[in-house]
Tab-separated table of C-alpha atoms in Angstrom:
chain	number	residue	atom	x	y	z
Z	1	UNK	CA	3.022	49.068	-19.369
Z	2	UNK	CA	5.791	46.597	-19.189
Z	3	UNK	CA	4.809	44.939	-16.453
Z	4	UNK	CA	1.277	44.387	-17.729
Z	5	UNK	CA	3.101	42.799	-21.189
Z	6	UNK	CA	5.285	40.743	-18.280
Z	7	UNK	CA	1.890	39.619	-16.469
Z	8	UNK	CA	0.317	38.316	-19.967
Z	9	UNK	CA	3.558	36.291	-20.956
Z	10	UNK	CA	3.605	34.583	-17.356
Z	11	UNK	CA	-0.153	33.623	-18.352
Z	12	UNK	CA	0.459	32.325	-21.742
Z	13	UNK	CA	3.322	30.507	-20.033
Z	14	UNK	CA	1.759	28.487	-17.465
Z	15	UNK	CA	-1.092	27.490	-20.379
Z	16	UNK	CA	1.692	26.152	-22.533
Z	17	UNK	CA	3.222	23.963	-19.813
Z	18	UNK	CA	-0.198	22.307	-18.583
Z	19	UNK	CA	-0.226	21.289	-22.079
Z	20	UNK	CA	3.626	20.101	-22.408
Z	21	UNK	CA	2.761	18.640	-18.977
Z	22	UNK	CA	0.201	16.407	-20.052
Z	23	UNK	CA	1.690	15.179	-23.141
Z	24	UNK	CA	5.299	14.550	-21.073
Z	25	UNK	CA	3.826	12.681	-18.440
Z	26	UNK	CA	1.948	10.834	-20.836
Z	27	UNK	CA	5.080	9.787	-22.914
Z	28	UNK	CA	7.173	9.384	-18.755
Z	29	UNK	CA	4.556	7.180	-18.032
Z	30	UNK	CA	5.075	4.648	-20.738
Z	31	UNK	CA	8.913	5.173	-20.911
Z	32	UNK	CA	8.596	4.179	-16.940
Z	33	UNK	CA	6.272	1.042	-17.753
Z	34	UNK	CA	8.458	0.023	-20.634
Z	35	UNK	CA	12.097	0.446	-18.542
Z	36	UNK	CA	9.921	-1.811	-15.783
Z	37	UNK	CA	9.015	-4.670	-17.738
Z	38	UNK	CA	12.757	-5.305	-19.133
Z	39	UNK	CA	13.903	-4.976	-15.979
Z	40	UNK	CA	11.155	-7.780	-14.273
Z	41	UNK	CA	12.554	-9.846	-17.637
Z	42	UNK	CA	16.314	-9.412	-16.572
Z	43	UNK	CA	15.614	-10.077	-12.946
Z	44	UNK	CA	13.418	-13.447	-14.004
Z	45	UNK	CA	16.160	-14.475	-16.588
Z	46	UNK	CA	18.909	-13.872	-13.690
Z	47	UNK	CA	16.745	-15.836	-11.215
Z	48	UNK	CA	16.191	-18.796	-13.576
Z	49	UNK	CA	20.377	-18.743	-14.591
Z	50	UNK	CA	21.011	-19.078	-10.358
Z	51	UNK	CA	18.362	-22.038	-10.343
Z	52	UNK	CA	19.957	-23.775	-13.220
Z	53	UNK	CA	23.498	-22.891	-11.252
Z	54	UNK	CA	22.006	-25.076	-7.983
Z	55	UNK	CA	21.055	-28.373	-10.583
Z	56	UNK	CA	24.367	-30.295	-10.623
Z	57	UNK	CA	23.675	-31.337	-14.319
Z	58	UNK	CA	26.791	-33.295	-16.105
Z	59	UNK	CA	25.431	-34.894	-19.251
Z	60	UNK	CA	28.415	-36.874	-19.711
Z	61	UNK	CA	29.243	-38.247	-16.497
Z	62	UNK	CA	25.341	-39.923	-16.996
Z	63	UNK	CA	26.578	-41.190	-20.121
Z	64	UNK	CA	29.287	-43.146	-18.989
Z	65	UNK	CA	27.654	-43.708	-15.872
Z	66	UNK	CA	24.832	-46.399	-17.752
Z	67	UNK	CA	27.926	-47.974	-20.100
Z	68	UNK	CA	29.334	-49.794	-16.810
């Protein structure tokens, strides 16, 4: 008799997790989308800081540059 009781509790079991399943990989899913676009905004803000690092800009060497 216990092993029948044992045999319904691994059925309700598995029913529970396709449900828990679902709903997880639901909320993964988004958390993984979410953690992807802040990374593709770190890696575009790092790439646009190295580009402004290769522009030798010095404001006030221009300045004094058009005063001789």
């Amino acid at each position: 008799m216990s092993s029948t009781d044992f045999e319904l509790d691994d059925d309700n079991y598995g029913e529970d997790d396709a449900g828990f399943d679902e709903s997880s990989s639901k909320l993964t899913a988004k958390e993984s989308l979410e953690k992807r676009r802040l990374i593709d905004d770190l890696l575009a803000q790092r790439r646009l800081e190295r580009e402004l690092k290769d522009f030798d800009y010095d404001f006030d060497d221009d300045d004094l540059d058009d005063e001789d």
